[in-house]
Every structure is written in structure tokens, then in C-alpha cells.
XYZ file of C-alpha atoms in Angstrom:
81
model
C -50.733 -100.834 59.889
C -49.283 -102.577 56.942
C -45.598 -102.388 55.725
C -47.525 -100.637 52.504
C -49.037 -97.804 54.751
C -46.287 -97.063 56.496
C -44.388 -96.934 53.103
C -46.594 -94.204 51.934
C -46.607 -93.033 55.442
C -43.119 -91.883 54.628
C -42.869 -91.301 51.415
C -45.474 -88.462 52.291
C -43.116 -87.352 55.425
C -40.479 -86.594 52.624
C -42.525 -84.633 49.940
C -43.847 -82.313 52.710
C -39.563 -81.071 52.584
C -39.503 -80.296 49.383
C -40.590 -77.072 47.532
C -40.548 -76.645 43.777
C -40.291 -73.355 42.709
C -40.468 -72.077 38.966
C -38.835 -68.967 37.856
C -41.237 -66.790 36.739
C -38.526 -63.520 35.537
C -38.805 -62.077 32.181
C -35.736 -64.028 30.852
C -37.265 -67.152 31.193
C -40.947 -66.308 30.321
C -39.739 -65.182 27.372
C -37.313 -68.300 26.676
C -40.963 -70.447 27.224
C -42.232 -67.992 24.467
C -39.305 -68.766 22.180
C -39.497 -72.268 23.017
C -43.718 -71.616 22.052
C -44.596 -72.486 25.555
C -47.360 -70.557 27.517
C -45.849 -68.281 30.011
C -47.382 -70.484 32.645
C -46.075 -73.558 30.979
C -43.556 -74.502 33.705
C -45.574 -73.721 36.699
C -48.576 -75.488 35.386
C -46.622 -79.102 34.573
C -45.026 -79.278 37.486
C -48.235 -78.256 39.894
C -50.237 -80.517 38.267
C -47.551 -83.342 39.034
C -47.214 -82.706 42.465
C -50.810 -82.475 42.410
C -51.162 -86.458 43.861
C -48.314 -85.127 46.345
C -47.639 -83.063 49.311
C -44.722 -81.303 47.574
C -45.837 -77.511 47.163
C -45.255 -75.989 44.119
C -44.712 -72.346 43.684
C -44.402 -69.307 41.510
C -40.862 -67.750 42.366
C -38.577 -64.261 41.277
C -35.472 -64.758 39.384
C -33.091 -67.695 40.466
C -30.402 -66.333 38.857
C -29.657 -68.707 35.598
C -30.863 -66.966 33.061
C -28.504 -68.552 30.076
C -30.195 -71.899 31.168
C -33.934 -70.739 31.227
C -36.271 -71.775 31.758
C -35.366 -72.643 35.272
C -36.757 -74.130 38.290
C -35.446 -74.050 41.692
C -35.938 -77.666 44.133
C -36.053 -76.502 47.887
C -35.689 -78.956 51.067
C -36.170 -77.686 54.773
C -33.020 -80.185 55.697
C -30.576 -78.222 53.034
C -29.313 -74.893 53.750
C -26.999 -73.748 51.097
């Protein structure tokens, strides 16, 4: 296997830890609105991104930061906290 395989070998390893999620809560589908973004906006950007990846996207409740929406939430099986 070469050193370029096993690069992307890896890299591949370490997307299948993460997890985007997008906040899908009325504060921040209407922020998208005000912002005149679909209410899908978000969700659809960043899954068709990570499309060429193994990270998973995915639709998600309120994460709690409204005043900054809209927001999005980065997971990682490693980080607890």
C-alpha cells in the first residue's frame, strides 16, 4: 500500500468521529429566514460537503445558542464534554 493510501486510509479513520449536527429550532430557522436563507439552508451545505466524506451530517433539536443562530453543533466519539 502506498504512503498516499494509507494517508487517506486515515484521514477516513478520523471523519468516521465526527458528527455535524445543525440546529434545526425555531430560533434559528427563522434567523436563516431573516438572513433569506431556506430553512434547510444549513443542513443542506454542510451534507453536501461531507458528501465526499465519512463525516455524518445530521438534523438536530435546539443546541442552546440561540443569540448566535444559526448554529451548528461538531460532535467527536473521543470528546465527552
Amino acid at each position: 500500500q502506498t504512503s498516499s493510501a494509507r494517508d487517506t486510509d486515515a484521514v477516513a479513520i478520523q471523519e468516521e468521529k465526527f458528527k455535524v449536527i445543525t440546529c434545526m429550532s425555531t430560533s434559528c430557522c427563522q434567523k436563516r429566514k431573516s438572513l433569506g436563507m431556506d430553512p434547510l439552508s444549513t443542513f443542506g451545505a454542510l451534507y453536501s460537503r461531507a458528501a465526499s466524506s465519512r463525516v455524518e451530517v445530521e438534523e438536530g433539536p435546539c443546541l442552546g445558542s440561540c443569540k448566535m443562530a444559526p448554529c451548528i453543533a461538531i460532535e467527536h466519539e473521543d470528546y465527552i464534554g
